[in-house]
Coordinates of C-alpha atoms and ligand atoms in Angstrom, one line a residue:
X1 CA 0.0 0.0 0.0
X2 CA 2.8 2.4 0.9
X3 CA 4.4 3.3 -2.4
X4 CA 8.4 3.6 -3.2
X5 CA 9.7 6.7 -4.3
X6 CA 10.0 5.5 -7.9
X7 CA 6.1 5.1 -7.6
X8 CA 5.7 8.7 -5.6
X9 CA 7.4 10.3 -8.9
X10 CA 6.1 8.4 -11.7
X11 CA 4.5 11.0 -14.2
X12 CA 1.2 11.4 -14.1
X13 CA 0.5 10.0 -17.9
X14 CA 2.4 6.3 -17.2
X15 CA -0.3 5.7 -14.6
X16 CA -2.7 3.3 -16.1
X17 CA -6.3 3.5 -16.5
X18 CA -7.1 0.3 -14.8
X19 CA -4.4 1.3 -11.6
X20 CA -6.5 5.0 -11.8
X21 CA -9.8 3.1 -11.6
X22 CA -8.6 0.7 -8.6
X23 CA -7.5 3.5 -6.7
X24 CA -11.4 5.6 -7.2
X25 CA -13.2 2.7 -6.5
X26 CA -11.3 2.2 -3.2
X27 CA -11.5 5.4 -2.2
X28 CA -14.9 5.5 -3.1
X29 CA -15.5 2.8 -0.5
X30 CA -14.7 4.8 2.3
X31 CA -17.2 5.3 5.3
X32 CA -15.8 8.5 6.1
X33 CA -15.7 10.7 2.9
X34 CA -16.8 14.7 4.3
X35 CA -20.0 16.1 3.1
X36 CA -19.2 20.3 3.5
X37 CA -15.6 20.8 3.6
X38 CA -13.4 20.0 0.5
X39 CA -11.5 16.9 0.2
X40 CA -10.6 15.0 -2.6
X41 CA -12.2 12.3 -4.0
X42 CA -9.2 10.1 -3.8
X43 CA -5.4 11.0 -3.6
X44 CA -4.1 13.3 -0.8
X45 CA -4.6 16.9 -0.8
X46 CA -2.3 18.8 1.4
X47 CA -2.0 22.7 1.7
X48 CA -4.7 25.1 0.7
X49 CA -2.8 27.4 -2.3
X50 CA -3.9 30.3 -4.1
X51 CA -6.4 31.6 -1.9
X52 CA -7.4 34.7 -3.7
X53 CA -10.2 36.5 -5.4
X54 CA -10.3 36.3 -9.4
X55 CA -13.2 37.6 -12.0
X56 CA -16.3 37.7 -9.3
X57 CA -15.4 34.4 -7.7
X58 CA -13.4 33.0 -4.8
X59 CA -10.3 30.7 -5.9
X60 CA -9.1 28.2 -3.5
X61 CA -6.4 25.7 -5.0
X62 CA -5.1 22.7 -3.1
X63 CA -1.6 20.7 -3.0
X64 CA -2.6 16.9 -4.7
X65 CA -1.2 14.0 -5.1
X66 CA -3.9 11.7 -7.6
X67 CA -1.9 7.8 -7.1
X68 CA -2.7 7.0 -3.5
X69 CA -2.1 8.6 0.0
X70 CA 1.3 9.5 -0.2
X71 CA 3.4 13.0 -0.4
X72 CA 4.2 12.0 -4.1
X73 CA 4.7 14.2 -7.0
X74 CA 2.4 17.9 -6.7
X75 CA 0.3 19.4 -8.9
X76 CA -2.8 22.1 -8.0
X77 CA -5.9 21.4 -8.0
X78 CA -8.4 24.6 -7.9
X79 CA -12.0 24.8 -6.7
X80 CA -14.0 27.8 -7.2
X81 CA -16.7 29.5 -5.0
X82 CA -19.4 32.1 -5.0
X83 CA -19.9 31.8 -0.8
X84 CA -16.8 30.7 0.6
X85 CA -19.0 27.3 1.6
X86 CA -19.5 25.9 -1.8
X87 CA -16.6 25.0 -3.6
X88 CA -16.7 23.4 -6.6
X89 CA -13.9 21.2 -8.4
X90 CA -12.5 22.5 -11.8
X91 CA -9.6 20.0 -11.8
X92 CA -6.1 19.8 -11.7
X93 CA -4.3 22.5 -13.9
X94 CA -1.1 23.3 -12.8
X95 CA 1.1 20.4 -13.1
X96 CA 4.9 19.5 -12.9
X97 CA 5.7 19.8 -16.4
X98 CA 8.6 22.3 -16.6
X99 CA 12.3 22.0 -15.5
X100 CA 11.7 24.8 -13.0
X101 CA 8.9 22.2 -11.0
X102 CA 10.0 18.7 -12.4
X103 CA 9.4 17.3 -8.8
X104 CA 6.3 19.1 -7.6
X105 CA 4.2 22.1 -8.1
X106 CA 5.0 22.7 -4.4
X107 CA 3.1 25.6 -1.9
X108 CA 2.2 29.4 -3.1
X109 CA -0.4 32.1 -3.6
X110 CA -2.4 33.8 -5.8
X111 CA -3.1 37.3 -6.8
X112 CA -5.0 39.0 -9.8
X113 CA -2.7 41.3 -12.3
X114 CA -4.5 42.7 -15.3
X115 CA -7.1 40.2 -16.2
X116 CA -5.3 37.4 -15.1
X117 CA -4.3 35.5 -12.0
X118 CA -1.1 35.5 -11.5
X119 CA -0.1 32.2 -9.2
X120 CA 3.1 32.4 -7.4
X121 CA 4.7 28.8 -6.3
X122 CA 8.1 27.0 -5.3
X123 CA 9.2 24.6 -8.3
X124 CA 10.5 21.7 -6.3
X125 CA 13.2 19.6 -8.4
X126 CA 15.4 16.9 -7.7
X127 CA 19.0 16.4 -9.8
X128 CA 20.2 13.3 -11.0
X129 CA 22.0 12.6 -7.5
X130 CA 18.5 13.0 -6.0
X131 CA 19.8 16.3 -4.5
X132 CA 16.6 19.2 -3.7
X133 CA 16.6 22.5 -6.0
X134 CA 14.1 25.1 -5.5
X135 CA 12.8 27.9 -7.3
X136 CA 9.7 30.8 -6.7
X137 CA 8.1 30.8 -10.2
X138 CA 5.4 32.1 -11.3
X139 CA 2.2 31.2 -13.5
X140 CA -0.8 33.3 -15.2
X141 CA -4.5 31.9 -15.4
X142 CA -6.7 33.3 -17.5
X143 CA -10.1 33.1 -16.9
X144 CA -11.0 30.0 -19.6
X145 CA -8.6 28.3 -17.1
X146 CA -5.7 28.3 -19.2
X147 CA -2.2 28.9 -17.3
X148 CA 1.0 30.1 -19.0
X149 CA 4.1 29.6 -16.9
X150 CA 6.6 32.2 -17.0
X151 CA 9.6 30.8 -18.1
X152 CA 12.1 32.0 -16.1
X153 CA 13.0 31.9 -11.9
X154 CA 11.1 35.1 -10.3
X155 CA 13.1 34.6 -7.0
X156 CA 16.8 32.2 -7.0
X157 CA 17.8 31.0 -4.2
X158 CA 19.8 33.4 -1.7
X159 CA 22.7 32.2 -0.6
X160 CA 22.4 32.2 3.3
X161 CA 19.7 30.1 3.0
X162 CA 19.9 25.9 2.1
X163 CA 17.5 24.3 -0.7
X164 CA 14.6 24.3 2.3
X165 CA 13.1 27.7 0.4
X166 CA 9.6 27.9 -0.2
X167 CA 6.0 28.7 -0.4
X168 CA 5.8 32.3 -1.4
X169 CA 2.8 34.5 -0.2
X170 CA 2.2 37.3 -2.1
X171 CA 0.0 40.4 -0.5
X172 CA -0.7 44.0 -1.8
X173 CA 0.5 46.7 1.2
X174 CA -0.2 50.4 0.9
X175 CA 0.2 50.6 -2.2
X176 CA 2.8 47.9 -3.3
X177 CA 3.2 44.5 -3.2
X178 CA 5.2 41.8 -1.2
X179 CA 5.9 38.3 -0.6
X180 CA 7.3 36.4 2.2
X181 CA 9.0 33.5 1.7
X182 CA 9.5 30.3 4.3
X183 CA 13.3 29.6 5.0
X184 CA 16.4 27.7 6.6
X185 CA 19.5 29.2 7.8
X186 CA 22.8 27.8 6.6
X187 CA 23.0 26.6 10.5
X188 CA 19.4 25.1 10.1
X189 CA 17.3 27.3 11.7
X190 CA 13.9 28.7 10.3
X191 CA 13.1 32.0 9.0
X192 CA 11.2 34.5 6.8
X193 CA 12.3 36.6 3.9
X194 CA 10.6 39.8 2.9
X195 CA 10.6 40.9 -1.0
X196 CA 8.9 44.0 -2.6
X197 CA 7.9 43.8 -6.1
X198 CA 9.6 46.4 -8.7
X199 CA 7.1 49.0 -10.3
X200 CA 4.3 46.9 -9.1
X201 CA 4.8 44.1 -11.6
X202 CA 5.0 40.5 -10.9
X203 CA 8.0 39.7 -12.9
X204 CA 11.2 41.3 -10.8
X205 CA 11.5 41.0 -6.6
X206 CA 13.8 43.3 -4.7
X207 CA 14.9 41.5 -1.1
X208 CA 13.8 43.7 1.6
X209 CA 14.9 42.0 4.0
X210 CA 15.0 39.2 6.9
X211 CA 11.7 39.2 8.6
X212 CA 12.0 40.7 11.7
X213 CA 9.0 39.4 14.2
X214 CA 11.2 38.2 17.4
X215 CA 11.6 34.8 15.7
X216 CA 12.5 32.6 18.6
X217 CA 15.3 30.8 16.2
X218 CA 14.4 27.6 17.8
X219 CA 12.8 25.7 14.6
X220 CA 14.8 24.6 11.9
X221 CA 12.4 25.7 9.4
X222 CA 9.4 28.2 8.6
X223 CA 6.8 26.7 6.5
X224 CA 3.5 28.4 4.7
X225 CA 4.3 31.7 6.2
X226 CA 1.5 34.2 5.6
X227 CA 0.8 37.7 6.5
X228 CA -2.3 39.4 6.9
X229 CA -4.1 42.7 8.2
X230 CA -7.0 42.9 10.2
X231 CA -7.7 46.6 10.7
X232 CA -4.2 47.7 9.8
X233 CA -2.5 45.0 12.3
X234 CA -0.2 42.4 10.7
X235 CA -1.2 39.4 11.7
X236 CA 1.4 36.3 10.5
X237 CA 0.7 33.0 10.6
X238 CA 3.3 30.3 10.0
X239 CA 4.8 26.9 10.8
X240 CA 7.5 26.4 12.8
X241 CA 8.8 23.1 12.0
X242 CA 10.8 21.9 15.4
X243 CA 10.2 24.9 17.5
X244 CA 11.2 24.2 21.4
X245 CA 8.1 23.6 23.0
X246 CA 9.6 25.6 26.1
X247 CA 9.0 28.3 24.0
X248 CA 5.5 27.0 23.6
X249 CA 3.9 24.1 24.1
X250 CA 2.3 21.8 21.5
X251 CA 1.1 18.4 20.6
X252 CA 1.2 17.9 17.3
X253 CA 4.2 16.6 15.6
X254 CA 4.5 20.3 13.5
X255 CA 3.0 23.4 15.0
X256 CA 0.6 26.1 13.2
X257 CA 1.7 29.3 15.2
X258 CA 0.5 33.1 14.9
X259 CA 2.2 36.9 16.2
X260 CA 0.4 40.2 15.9
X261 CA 1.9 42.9 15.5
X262 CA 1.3 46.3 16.0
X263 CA 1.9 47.8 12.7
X264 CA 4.0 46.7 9.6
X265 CA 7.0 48.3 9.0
X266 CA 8.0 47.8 4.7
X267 CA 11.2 49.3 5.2
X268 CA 12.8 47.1 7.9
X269 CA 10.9 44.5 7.2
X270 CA 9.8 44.2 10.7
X271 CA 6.3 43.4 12.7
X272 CA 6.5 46.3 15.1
X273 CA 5.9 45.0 18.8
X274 CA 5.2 41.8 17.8
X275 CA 2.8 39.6 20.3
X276 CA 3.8 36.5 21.6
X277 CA 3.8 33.4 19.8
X278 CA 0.3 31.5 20.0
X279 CA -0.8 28.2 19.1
X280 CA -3.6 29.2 15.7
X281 CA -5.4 25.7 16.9
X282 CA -5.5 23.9 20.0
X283 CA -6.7 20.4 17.7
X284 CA -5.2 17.5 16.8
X285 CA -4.4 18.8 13.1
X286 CA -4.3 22.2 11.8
X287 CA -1.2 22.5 9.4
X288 CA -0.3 25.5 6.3
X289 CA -2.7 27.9 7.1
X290 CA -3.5 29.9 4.1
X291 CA -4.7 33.8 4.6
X292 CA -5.3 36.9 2.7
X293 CA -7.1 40.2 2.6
X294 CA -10.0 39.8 0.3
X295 CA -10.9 42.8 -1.3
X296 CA -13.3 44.7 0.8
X297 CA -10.3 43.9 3.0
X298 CA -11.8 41.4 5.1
X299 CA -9.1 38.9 6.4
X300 CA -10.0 35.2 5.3
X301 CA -8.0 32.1 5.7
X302 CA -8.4 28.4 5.5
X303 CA -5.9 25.5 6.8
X304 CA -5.3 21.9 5.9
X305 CA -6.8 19.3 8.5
X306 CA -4.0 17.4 8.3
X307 CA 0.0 16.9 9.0
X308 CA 3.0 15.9 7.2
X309 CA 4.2 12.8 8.2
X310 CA 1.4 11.3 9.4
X311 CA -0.7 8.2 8.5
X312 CA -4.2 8.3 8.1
X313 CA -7.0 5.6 8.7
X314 CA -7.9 6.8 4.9
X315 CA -4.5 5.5 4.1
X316 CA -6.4 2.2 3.0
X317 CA -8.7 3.7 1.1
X318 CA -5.9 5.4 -1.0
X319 CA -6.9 8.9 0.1
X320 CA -6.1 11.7 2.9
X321 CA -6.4 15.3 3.7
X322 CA -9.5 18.0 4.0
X323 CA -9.6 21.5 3.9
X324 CA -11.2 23.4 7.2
X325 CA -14.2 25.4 6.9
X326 CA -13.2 29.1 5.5
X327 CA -12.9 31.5 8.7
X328 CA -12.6 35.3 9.4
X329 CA -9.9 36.7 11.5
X330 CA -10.7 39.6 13.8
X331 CA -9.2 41.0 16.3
X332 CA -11.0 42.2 19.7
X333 CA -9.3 43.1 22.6
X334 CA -5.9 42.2 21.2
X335 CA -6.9 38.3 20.6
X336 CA -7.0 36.8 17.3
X337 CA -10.5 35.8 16.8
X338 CA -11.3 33.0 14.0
X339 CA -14.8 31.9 12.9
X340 CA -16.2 30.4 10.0
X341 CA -18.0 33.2 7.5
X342 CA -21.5 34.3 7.9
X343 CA -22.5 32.5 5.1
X344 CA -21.9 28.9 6.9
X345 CA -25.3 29.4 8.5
X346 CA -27.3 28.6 5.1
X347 CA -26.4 25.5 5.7
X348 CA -28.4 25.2 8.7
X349 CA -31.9 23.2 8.6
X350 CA -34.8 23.1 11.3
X351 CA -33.6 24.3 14.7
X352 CA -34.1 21.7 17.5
X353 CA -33.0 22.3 21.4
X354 CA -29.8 20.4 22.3
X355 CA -30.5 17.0 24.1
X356 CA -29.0 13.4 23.4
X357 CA -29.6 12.1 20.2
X358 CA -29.1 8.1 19.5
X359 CA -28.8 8.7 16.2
X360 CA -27.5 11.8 13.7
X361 CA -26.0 12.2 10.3
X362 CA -23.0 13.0 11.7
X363 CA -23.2 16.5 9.7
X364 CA -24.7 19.2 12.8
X365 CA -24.0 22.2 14.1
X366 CA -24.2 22.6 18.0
X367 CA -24.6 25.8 19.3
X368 CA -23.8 25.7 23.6
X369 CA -23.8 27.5 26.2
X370 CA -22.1 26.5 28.9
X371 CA -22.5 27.9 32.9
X372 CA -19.7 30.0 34.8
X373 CA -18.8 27.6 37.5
X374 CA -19.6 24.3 35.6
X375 CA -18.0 21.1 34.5
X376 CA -20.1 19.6 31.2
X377 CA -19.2 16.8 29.4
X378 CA -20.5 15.6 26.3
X379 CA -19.7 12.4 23.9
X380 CA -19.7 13.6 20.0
X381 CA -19.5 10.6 17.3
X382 CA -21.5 8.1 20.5
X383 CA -22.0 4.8 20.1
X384 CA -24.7 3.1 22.2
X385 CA -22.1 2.7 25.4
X386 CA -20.9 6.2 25.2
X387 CA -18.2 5.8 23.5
X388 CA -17.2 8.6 21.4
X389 CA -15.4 12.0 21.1
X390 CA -15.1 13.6 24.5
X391 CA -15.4 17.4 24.9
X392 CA -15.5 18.6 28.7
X393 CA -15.8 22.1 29.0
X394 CA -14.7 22.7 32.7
X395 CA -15.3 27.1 33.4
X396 CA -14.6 26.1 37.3
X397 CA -11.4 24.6 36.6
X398 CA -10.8 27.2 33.1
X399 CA -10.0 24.4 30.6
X400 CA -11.2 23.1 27.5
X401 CA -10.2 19.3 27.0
X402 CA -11.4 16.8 24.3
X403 CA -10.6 13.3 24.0
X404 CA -10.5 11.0 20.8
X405 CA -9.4 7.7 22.5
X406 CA -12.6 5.9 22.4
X407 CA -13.5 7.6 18.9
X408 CA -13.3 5.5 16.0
X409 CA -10.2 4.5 14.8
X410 CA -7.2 5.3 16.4
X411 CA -3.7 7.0 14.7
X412 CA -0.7 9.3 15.8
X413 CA -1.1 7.7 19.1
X414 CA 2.5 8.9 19.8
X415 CA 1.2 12.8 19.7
X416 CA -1.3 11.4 22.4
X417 CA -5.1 11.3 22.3
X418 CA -6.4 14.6 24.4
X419 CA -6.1 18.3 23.5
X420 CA -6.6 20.9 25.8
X421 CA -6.6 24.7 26.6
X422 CA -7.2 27.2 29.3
X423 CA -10.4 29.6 29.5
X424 CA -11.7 31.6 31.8
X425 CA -14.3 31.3 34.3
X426 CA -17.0 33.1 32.6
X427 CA -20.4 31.7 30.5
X428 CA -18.6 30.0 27.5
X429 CA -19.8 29.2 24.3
X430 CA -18.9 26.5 21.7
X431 CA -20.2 26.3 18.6
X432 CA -19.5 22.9 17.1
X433 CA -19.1 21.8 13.6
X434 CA -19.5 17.9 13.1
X435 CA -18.7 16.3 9.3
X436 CA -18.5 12.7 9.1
X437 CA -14.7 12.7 10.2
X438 CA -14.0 16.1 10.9
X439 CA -15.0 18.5 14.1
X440 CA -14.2 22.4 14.4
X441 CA -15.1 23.8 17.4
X442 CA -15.3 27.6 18.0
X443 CA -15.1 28.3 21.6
X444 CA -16.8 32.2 22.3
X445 CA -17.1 32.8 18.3
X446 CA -13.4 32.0 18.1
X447 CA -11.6 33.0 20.9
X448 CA -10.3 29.6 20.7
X449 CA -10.4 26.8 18.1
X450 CA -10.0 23.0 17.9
X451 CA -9.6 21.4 14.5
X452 CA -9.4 17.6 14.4
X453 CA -10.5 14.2 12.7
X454 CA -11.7 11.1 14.1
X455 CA -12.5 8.5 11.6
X456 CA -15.8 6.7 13.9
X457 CA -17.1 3.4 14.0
X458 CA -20.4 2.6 11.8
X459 CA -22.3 2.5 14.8
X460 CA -20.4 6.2 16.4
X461 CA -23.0 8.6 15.8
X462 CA -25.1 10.1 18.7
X463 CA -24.8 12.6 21.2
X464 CA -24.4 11.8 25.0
X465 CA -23.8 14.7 27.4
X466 CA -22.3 12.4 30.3
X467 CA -22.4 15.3 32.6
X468 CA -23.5 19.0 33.1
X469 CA -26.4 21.0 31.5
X470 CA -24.9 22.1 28.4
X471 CA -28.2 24.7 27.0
X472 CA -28.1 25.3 23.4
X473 CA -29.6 24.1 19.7
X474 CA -28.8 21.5 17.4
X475 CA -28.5 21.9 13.4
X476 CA -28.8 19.2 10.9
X477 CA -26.5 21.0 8.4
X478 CA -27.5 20.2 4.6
X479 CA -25.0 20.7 1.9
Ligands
LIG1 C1 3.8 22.1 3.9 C2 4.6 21.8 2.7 C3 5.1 23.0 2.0 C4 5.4 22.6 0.6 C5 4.3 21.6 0.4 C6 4.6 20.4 -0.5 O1 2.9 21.1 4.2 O2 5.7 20.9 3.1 O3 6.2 23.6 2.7 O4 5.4 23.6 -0.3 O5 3.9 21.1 1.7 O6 3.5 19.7 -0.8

């Protein structure tokens, strides 16, 4: 099932019909296929690309690999929206096919120029010795869906960086535009590099310089680095691959981190008073989260539910990876808020008060309100014996902690099966988003957020709340 390297980088056109066809109808097979968040229908998707607004719709591309769940060779995939809910698949089309991206059409962004998109990704290559090249190139889409590569390099490689150089976000700043690019140190240690565009065209990049956001050094490389504004406050999201956990602590095997700054400074490419660094998702898997200002300047992002070098109970059915739900980021009293857009409520059927249910869909929305002074529990994905996803919301002790040990089939045991973090002792509210395999939970409108998959037993779909009195509705959500 696990395929060699030979296999991970055969081209796309020697894979045969009949192996194509085996590998759709096993995926196809698969109890726990997502009914309102994008996934693929088989293959594994990995980071949300080219998130971006282009001729009066919403364009959200994906990382794919079509031959099986593996981190094979990497094409794009794009989906198109009109809500920011709805996405629909137009296919793969941007492939590997150049000798800037022989090995993978690996992370970027997306921006309009003209009447064109212009897509901005790393080229990953491999020499004959098997040895990693990079390169920041750049594409243009037309609106028929046609792309034209540009043929040469927009950024080389600097040299006080190794081949670990990659996944440029582009973003329009007073007036000009930038991109920040993830990167490793010649002594292994991860940063960002800031570069301004010349006369506003895509084609030539000036370095700026280093990022400068009080980067801990303590990872040995930044992936997906993004920055965004949310009323004029840079907010950067990125992933620290490594980072000490004294510095912070996290569970999963690569964090999804975030700083605010105060204001962005272009010429020394600095976050002025930059916050600390926070955990983005307190989950089980939130990885490359993919931001930008859309252009009524509202801040949007969207993040993979799911981490490198993990394996997946989909593994078998030759598939792996989801997209989250599409979320706003706002800022209120300092915090990074993130919830889903308004438009996720038109999903929403007949309103019923929240109570145990023996039996859902396993596609809801809970909206809960949960006492000062409490301790609730409640069992998501239940089976008849209560055995299911565990979500105690505790106000008394100030903690948040959920549980997938009894939920479904189990994975990653060695990044432990409970995720937690601290609240305060006020009236809380979560408002839960259940999809088959995937949960997002929004705790106070998205103060805090918990992004994870279980992958449940046939018979793993009630409700049970084991303790508490948990007020609130429930939602049968309909795609
Ligand atoms: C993050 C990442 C990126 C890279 C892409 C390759 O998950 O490793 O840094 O561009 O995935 O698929």
């Amino acid at each position: 099932m696990s395929l060699t390297t030979e296999q991970k980088y055969k081209p796309y056109d020697k894979w045969t019909e009949e192996e194509v066809q085996k590998i759709k109808e096993n995926a196809a097979s698969s109890p726990w296929h997502t009914v309102f968040h994008v996934e693929p229908a088989y293959g594994l998707l990995n980071d949300p690309n080219g998130f971006s607004y282009f001729k009066g719709k919403w364009q959200l591309f994906y990382q794919y690999f079509p031959f099986g769940a593996a981190h094979g060779l990497k094409s794009w995939v794009q989906t198109e929206s009109t809500d920011l809910i709805h996405f629909k698949e137009t296919g793969t089309i941007l492939y590997p096919d150049t000798s800037l991206d022989s090995h993978g059409m690996y992370s970027g962004s997306a921006m309009q120029f003209g009447d064109k998109l212009f897509i901005f990704y790393t080229g990953n290559v491999r020499d004959e010795n098997w040895v990693r090249h990079t390169y920041q190139n750049g594409g243009l889409l037309d609106s028929s869906g046609h792309l034209e590569k540009v043929p040469q390099t927009l950024i080389a490689k600097p040299d006080d960086v190794t081949e670990h150089f990659r996944d440029p976000q582009i973003f329009f700043y007073k007036g000009d535009y930038y991109a920040i690019i993830g990167a490793q140190s010649l002594d292994k240690k991860g940063f960002i590099k800031l570069y301004k565009a010349l006369n506003n065209s895509y084609k030539e990049w000036a370095f700026v310089g280093d990022l400068d956001f009080d980067n801990d050094a303590t990872s040995y490389m930044i992936e997906c680095p993004n920055l965004v504004f949310v009323d004029d406050q840079p907010v950067l999201l990125y992933c620290p691959q490594g980072l000490d956990k004294k510095v912070i602590s996290y569970d999963n095997i690569y964090p999804n981190m975030y700083k605010i700054g105060q204001t962005f400074d272009t010429e020394k490419a600095a976050l002025i008073n930059p916050s600390e660094i926070h955990n983005l998702d307190y989950g089980f898997e939130v990885y490359a989260t993919q931001a930008f200002n859309a252009p009524n300047g509202q801040a949007l992002s969207i993040s993979w539910i799911g981490l490198p070098d993990v394996e997946y109970p989909t593994d078998k059915y030759d598939y792996q990876g989801a997209m989250s739900l599409v979320k706003e980021l706002t800022i209120k009293d300092g915090k990074l808020y993130q919830y889903p857009v308004d438009a996720i409520t038109s999903l929403r059927q007949e309103e019923k008060t929240f109570t145990n249910m023996s039996s859902t869909n396993n596609t809801y929305e809970l909206e809960l309100t949960f006492d000062k002074d409490s301790r609730s529990e409640i069992i998501l994905f239940a089976d008849q014996n209560g055995r299911g996803l565990s979500v105690v919301v505790d106000t008394k002790k100030g903690e948040i902690l959920l549980d997938r040990s009894q939920a479904g089939e189990q994975y990653a045991l060695e990044y432990g099966t409970t995720r937690s973090c601290a609240i305060d002792n006020e009236v809380t509210t979560a408002n839960i988003f259940i999809d088959k395999s995937i949960f997002e939970i929004f705790i106070n409108k998205g103060e805090k957020v918990f992004t994870g998959r279980v992958f449940p037993h046939a018979d793993q779909n009630g409700i049970v709340i084991k303790q508490g009195q948990p007020i609130g509705k429930y939602f049968e959500l309909n795609y």
